[in-house]
Short mmCIF file of C-alpha atoms and ligand atoms in Angstrom, two decimals:
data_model
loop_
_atom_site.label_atom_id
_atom_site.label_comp_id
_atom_site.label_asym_id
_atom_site.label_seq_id
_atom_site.Cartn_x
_atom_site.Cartn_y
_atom_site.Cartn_z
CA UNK K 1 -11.88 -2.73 -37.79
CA UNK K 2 -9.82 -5.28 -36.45
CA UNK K 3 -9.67 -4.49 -32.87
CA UNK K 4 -13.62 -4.68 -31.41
CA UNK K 5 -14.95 -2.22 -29.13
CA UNK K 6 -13.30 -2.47 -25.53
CA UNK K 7 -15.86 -4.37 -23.06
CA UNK K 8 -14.00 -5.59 -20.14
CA UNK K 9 -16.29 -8.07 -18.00
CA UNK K 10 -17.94 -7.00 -15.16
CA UNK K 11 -16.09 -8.80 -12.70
CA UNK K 12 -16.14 -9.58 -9.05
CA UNK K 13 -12.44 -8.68 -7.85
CA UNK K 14 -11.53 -10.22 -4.28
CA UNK K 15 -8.03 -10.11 -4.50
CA UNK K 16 -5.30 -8.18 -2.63
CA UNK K 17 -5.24 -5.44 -5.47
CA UNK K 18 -6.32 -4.38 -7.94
CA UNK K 19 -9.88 -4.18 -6.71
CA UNK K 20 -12.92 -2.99 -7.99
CA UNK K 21 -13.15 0.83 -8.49
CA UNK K 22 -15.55 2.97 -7.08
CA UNK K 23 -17.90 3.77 -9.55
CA UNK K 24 -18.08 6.92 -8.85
CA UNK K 25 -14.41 7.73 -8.78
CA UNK K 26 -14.60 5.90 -12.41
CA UNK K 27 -17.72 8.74 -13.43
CA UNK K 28 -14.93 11.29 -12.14
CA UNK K 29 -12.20 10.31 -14.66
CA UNK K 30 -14.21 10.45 -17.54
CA UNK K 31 -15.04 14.72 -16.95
CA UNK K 32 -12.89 16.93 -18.92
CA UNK K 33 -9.41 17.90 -18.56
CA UNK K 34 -7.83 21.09 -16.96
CA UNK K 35 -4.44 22.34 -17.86
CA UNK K 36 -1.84 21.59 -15.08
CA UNK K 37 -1.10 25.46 -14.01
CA UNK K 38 -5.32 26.42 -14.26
CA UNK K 39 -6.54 27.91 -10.96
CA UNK K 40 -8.86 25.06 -10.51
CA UNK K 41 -6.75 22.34 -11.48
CA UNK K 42 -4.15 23.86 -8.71
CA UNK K 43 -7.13 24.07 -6.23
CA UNK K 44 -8.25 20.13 -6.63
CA UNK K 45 -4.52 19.26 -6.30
CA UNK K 46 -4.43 21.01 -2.78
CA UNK K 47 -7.60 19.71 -1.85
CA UNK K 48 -6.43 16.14 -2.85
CA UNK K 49 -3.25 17.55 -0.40
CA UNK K 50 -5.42 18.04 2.67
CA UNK K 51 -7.35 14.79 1.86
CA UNK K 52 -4.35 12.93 2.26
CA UNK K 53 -2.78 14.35 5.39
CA UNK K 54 -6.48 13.22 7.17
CA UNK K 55 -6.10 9.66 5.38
CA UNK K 56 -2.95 9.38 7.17
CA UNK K 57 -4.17 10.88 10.17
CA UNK K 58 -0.99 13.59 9.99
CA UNK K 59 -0.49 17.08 10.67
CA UNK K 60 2.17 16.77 8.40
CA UNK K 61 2.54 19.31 5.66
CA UNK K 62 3.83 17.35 2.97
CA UNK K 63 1.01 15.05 1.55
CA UNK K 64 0.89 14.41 -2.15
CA UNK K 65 0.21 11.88 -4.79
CA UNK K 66 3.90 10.63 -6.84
CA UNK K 67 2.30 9.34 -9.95
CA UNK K 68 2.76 6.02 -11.01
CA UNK K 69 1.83 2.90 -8.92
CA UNK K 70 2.35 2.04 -5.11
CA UNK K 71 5.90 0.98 -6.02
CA UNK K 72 6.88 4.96 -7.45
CA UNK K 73 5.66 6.08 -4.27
CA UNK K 74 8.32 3.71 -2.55
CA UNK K 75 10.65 4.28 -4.90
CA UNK K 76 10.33 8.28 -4.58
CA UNK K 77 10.31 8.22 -0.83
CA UNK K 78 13.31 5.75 -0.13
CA UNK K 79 15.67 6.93 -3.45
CA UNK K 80 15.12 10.80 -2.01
CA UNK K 81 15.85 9.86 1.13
CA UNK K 82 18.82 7.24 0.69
CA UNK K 83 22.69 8.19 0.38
CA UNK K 84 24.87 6.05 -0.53
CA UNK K 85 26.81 4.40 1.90
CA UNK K 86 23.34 4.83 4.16
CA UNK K 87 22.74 1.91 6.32
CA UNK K 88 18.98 1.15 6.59
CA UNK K 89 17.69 -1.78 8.21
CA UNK K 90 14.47 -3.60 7.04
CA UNK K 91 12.75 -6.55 8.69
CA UNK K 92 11.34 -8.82 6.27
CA UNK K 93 8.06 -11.32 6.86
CA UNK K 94 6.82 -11.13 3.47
CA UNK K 95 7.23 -10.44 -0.19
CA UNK K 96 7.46 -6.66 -0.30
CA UNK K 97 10.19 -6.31 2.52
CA UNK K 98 11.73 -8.14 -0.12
CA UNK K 99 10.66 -4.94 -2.45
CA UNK K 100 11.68 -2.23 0.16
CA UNK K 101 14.97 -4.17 -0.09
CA UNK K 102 15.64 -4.19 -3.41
CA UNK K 103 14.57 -0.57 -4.20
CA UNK K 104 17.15 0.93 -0.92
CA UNK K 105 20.27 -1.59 -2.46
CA UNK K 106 19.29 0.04 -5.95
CA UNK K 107 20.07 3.72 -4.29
CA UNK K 108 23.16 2.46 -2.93
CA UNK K 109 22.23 2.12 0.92
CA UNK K 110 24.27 -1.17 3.03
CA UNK K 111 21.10 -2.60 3.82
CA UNK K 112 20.53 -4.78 6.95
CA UNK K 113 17.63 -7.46 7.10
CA UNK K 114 16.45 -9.93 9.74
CA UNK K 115 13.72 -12.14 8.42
CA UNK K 116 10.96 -14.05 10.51
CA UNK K 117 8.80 -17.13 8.91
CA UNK K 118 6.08 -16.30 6.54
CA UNK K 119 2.91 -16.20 8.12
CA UNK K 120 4.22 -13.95 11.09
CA UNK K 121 5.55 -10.88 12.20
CA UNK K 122 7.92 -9.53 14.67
CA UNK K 123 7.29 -8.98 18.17
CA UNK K 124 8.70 -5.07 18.25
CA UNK K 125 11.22 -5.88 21.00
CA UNK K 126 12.89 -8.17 18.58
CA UNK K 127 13.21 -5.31 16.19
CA UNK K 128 14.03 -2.44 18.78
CA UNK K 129 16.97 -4.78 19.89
CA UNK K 130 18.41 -5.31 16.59
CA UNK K 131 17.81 -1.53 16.03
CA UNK K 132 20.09 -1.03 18.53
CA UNK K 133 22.74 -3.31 17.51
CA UNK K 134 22.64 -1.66 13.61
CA UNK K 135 22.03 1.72 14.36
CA UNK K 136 21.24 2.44 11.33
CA UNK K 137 19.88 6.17 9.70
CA UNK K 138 16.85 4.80 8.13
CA UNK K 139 14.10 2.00 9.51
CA UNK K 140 11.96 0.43 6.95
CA UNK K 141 9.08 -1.44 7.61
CA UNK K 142 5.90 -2.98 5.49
CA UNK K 143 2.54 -2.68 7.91
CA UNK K 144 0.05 -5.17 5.70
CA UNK K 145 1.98 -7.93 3.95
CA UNK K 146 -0.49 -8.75 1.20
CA UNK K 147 2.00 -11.67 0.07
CA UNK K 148 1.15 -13.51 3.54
CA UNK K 149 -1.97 -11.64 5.09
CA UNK K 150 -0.17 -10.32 7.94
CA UNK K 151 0.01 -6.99 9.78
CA UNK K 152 3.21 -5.59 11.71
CA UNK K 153 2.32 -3.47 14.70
CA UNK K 154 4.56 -0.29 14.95
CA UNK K 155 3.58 2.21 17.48
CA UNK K 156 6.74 0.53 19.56
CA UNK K 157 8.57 0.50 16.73
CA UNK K 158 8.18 3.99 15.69
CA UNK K 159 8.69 5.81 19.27
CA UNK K 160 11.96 3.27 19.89
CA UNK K 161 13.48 5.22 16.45
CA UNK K 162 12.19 8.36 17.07
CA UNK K 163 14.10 8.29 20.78
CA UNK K 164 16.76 7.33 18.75
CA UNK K 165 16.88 9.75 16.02
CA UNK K 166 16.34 7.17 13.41
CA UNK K 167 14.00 7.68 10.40
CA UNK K 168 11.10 5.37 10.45
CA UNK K 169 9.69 4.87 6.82
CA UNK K 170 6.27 2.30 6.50
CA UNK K 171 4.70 0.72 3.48
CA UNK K 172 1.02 1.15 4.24
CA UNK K 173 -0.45 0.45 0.58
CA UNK K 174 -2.13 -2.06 1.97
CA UNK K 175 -3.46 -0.99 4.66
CA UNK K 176 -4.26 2.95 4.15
CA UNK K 177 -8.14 3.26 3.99
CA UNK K 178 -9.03 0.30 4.90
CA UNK K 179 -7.00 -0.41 8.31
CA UNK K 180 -5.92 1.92 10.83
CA UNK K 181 -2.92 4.04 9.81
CA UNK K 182 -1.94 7.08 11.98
CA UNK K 183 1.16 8.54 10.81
CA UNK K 184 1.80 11.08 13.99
CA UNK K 185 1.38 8.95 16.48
CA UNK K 186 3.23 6.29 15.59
CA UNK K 187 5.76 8.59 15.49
CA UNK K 188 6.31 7.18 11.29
CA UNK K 189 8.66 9.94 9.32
CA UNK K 190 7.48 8.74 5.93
CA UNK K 191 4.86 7.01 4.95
CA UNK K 192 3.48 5.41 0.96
CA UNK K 193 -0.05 4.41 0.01
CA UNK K 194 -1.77 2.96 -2.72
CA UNK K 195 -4.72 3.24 -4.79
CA UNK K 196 -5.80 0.17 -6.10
CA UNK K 197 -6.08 -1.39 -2.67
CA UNK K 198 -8.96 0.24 0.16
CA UNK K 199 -9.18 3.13 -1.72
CA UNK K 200 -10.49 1.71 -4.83
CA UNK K 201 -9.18 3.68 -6.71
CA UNK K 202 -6.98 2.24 -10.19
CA UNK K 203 -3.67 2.14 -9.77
CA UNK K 204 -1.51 5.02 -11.14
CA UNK K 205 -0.62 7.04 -8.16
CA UNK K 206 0.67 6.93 -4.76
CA UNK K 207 -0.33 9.11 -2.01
CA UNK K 208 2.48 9.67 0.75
CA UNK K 209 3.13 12.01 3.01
CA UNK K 210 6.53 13.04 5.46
CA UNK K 211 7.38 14.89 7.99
CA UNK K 212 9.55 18.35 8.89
CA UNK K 213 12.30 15.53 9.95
CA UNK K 214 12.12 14.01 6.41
CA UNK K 215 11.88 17.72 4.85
CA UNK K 216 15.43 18.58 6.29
CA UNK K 217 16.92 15.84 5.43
CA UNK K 218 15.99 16.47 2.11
CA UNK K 219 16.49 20.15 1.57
CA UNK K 220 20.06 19.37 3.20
CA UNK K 221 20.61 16.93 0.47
CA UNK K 222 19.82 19.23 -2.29
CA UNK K 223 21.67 22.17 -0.78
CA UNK K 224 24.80 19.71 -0.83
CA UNK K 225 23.66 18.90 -4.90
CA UNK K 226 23.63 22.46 -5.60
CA UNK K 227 27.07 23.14 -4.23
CA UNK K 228 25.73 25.50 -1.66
CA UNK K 229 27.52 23.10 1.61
CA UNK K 230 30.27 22.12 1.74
CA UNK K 231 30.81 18.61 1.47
CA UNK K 232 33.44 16.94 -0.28
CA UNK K 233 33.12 16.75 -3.87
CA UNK K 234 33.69 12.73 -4.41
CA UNK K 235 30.46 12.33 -2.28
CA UNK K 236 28.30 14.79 -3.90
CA UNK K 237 29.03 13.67 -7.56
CA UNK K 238 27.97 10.00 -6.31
CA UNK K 239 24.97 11.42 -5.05
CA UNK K 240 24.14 12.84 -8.10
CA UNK K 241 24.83 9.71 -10.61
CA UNK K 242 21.73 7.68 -8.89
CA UNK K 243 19.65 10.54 -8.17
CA UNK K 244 16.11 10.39 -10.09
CA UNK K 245 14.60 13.27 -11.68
CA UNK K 246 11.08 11.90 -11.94
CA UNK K 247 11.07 10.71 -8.42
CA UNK K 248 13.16 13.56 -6.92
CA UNK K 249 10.81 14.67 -3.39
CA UNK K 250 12.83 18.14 -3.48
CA UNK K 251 11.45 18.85 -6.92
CA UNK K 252 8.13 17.51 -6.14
CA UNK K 253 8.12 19.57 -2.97
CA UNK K 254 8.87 22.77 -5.58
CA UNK K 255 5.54 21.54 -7.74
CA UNK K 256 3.48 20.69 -5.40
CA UNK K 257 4.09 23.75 -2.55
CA UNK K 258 3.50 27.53 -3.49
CA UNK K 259 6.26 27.14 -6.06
CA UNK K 260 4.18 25.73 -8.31
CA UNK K 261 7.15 24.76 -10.29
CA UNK K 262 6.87 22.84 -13.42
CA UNK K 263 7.97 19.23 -12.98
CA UNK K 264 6.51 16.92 -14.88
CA UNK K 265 2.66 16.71 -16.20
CA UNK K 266 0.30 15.59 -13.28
CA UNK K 267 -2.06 12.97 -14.17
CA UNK K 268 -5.03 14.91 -14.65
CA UNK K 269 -7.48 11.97 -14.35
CA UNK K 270 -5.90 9.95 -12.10
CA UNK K 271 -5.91 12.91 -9.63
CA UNK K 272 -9.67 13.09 -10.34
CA UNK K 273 -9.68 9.67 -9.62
CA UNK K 274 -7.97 9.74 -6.24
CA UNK K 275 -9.79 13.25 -4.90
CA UNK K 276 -12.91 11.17 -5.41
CA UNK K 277 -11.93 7.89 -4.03
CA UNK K 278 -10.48 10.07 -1.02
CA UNK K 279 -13.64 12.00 -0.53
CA UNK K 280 -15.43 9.08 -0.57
CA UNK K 281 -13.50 7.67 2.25
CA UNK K 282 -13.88 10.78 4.30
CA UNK K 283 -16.97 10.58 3.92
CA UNK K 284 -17.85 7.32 5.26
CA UNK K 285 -15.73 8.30 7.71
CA UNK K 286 -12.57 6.38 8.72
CA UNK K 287 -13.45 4.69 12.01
CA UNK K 288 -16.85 3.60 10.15
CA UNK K 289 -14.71 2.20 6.79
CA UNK K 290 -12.08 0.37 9.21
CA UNK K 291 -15.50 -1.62 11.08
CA UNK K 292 -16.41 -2.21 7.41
CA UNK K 293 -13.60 -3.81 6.92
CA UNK K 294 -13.53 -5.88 9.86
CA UNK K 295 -17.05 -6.71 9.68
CA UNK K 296 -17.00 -8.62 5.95
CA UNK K 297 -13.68 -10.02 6.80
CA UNK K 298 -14.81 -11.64 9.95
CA UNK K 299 -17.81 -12.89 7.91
CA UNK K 300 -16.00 -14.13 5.27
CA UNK K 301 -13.49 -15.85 7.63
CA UNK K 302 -16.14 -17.82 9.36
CA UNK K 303 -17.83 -18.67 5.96
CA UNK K 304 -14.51 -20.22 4.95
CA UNK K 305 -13.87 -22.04 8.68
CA UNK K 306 -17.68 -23.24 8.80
CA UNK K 307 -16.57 -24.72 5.43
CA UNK K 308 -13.93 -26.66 7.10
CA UNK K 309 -11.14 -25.30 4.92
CA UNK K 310 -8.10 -24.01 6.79
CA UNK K 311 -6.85 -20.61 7.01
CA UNK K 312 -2.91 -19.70 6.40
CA UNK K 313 -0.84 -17.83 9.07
CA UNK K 314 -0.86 -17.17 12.45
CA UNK K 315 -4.43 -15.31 13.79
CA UNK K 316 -3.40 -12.97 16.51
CA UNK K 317 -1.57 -10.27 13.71
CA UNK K 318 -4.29 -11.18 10.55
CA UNK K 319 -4.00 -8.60 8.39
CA UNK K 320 -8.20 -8.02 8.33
CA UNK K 321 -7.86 -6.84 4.60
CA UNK K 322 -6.43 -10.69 3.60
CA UNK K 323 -7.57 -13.51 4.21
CA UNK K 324 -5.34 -16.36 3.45
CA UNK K 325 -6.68 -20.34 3.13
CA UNK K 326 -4.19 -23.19 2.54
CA UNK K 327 -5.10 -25.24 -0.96
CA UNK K 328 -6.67 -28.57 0.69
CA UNK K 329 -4.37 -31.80 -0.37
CA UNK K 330 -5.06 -32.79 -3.49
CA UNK K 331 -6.52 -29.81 -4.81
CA UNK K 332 -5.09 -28.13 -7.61
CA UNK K 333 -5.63 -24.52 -6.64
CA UNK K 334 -5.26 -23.24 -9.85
CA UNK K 335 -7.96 -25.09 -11.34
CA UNK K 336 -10.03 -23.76 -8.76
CA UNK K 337 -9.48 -20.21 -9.20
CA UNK K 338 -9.31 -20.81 -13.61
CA UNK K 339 -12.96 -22.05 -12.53
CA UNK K 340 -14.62 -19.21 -10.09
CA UNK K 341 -13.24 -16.68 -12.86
CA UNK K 342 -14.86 -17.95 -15.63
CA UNK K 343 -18.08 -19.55 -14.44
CA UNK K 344 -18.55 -17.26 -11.53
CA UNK K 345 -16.71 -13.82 -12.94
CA UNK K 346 -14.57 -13.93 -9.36
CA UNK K 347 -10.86 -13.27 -9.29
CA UNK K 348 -9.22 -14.55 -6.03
CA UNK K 349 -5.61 -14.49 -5.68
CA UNK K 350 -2.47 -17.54 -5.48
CA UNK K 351 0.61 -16.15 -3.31
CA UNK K 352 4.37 -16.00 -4.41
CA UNK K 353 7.67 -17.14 -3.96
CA UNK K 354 7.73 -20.14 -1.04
CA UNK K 355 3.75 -20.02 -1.11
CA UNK K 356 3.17 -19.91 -4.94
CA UNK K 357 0.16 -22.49 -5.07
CA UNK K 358 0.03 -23.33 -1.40
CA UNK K 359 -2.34 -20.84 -0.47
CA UNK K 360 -5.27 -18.89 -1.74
CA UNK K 361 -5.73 -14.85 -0.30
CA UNK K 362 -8.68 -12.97 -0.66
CA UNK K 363 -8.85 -9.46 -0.32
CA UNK K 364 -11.89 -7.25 1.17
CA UNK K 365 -10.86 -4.23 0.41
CA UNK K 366 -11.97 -0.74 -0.34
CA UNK K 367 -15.41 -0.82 -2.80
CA UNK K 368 -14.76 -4.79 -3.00
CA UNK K 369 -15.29 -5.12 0.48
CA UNK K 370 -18.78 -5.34 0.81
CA UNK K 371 -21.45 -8.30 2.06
CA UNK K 372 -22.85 -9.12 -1.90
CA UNK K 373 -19.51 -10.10 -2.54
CA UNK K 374 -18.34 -12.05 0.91
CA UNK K 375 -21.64 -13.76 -0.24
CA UNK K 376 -21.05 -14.57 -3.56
CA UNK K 377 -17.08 -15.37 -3.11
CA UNK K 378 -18.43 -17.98 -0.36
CA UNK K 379 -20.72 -19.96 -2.37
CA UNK K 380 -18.91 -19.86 -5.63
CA UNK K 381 -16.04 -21.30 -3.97
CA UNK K 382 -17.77 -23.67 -2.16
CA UNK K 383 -19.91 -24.94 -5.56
CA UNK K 384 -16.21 -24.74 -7.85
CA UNK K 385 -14.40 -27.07 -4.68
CA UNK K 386 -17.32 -29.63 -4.64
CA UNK K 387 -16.61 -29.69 -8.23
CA UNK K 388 -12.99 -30.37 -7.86
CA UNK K 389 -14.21 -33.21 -5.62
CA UNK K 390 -12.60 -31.36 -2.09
CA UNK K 391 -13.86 -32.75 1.28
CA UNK K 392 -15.88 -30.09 2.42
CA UNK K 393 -18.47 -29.24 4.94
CA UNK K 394 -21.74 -28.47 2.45
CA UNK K 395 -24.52 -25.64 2.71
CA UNK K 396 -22.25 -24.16 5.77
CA UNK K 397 -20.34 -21.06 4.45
CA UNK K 398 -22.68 -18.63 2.87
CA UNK K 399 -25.10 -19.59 6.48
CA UNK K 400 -21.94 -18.99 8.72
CA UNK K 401 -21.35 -15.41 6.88
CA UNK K 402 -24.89 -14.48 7.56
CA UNK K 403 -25.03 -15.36 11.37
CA UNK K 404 -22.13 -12.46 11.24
CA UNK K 405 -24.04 -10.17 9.11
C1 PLP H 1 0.53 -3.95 -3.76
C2 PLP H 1 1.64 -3.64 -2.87
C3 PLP H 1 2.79 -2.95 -3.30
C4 PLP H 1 3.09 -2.64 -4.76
O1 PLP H 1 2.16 -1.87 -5.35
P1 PLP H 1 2.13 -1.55 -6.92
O2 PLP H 1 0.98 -0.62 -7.01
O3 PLP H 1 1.89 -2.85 -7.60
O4 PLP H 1 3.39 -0.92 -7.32
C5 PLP H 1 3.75 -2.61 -2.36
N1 PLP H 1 3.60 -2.95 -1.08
C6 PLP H 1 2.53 -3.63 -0.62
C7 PLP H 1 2.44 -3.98 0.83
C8 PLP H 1 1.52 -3.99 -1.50
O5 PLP H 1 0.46 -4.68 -1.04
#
């Protein structure tokens, strides 16, 4: 045979995504597959359902998986909820406001950005104000940039458009599991997640959820589709030309509700996947996971400060999932990460667009997250920059991580 046997290396994964799975959510996709309308199939699907509404922290009632990665779940939320001619107004500080961007022009919405440097965020009164100059139907917002290591507050931001009447939409696929994310009270309409981040789960599917608000807008829409409104005929046959079937929330709403409709095929295994990774979560408990989180991100942020390296964007809205470090002069920080993957089986990440090879960004996140690997990560990378003949404080980092542990 020409193709050998498939034996991926065992690898240590401290990136932003994808990170190591859970390997017990990988023992769950290997068990045997159910047919898509069998009574126990339908009962993990609405167990996976109330799993998500307490990952989100929501009352809401709609909380499913859209399968596909992170960016479906974006895609399914914003194209279902965008008309064209919509104005929605996204602040960008990163890389994937650039995404949320791109996906609302594709569905026709006039979209309105203001931008703030990389490495920041906004301060919410900066938004609120400009909220209030746009006016726009539909607010959307990224809460962890993983392309800077950042985090956007939004409580303000979400009670200034619900007094308003404005949808509020939030990418949280960075943060869900792994950072505090409470859809009700900060008053968010719609909000995506992602797998391959703090849940540790493999990418494949994205759990969101939205709210009664979100639900009307929607059931309006497809009312006005079916020709049961009234609404001038130009407008609806628009509507219809970029409408998508596969990511269609109304028609998801009909499979995943008491309809039980047949849409498409759910990913049996990946649902597996994610009712495992979610149980897992609950049952660690989600104040418990978030200090977790903090904990081995603090450590490995002193490890890489005792080292006398220098970390990337501005401290007081660190995104404690990320941890970004500017490339010393000199240093080619390629080299450095070709060399910690194959001598030391670690896989940190480089950035994009403006900080493409600038910085470095290591993720503790989900399964990843844990001390072994701060550990590891610390002294590899200290061993691989002595190597690449960096000016660094010696025998510091690994000791720095442990005073925190
Ligand atoms: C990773 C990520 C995405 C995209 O996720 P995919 O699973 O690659 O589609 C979107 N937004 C944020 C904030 C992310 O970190």
């Amino acid at each position: 045979m020409k193709y050998r046997d498939l034996n991926p290396s065992t690898r240590t994964i401290m990136t932003p995504g994808p990170v190591e799975a859970e390997p017990r959510v990988l023992r769950a996709m290997a068990t045997p597959i159910l047919g898509q309308f069998d009574p126990e199939f339908t009962y993990i699907m609405n167990e996976t359902m109330e799993m998500i509404r307490d990952l989100f922290q929501t009352q809401n009632h709609w909380a499913f998986p859209i399968d596909g990665t992170s960016r479906a779940g974006l895609e399914a939320v914003l194209g279902s909820m965008i008309e064209p001619g919509d104005s929605v107004f996204i602040p960008i500080y990163g890389r994937f406001g650039h995404l949320l961007t791109e996906i609302a022009v594709r569905y026709g919405a006039e979209v309105y950005n203001i931008e703030t440097d990389w490495g920041t965020v906004f301060d919410p009164q900066d938004v609120i104000r400009e909220i209030d100059r746009v006016r726009p139907k539909i607010v959307a917002m990224v809460h962890g940039e993983t392309s800077t290591g950042c985090m956007q507050p939004l409580k303000a931001i979400g009670r200034a458009c619900r007094e308003r009447d404005i949808l509020f939409v939030v990418d949280a696929v960075a943060t869900v599991g792994g950072v505090e994310v409470k859809a009700d009270e900060w008053m968010i309409d719609a909000v995506i997640g992602g797998t391959q981040k703090c849940l540790s789960v493999p990418s494949g599917m994205a759990p969101i959820t939205f709210n009664s608000r979100v639900e009307k807008l929607l059931l309006q829409r497809k009312k006005i589709e079916q020709g049961l409104v009234e609404h001038g005929a130009k407008r609806v046959e628009q509507t219809r030309m970029i409408r998508s079937n596969y990511f269609d929330l109304s028609q998801l709403m009909d499979y995943w509700g008491p309809a039980q409709l047949n849409h498409h095929t759910e990913a049996t295994s990946m649902l597996y996947a994610l009712r495992e990774g979610l149980r897992i979560v609950l049952e660690e408990g989600l104040s418990q996971r978030f200090e977790r989180h903090q904990l081995n991100a603090t450590a490995l942020v002193k490890g890489i400060q005792a080292m006398g390296l220098t970390l990337y964007g501005n401290p007081a809205c660190k995104l404690p999932v990320v941890t970004c470090i500017s490339v010393p002069e000199g240093i080619d920080g390629e080299s450095v990460r070709s060399m910690l993957l194959n001598d030391f089986d670690i896989e940190i990440a480089s950035s994009f667009g403006p900080l493409k090879g600038k910085i470095w960004r290591i993720g503790t996140m989900g399964y990843s997250c844990r001390k072994k690997n701060v550990l590891h990560v610390l002294g590899a990378l200290e061993a691989v920059l002595l190597r690449h003949g960096a000016e660094i404080e010696v025998g510091k980092a690994v000791q720095a991580a442990l005073d925190v542990y």
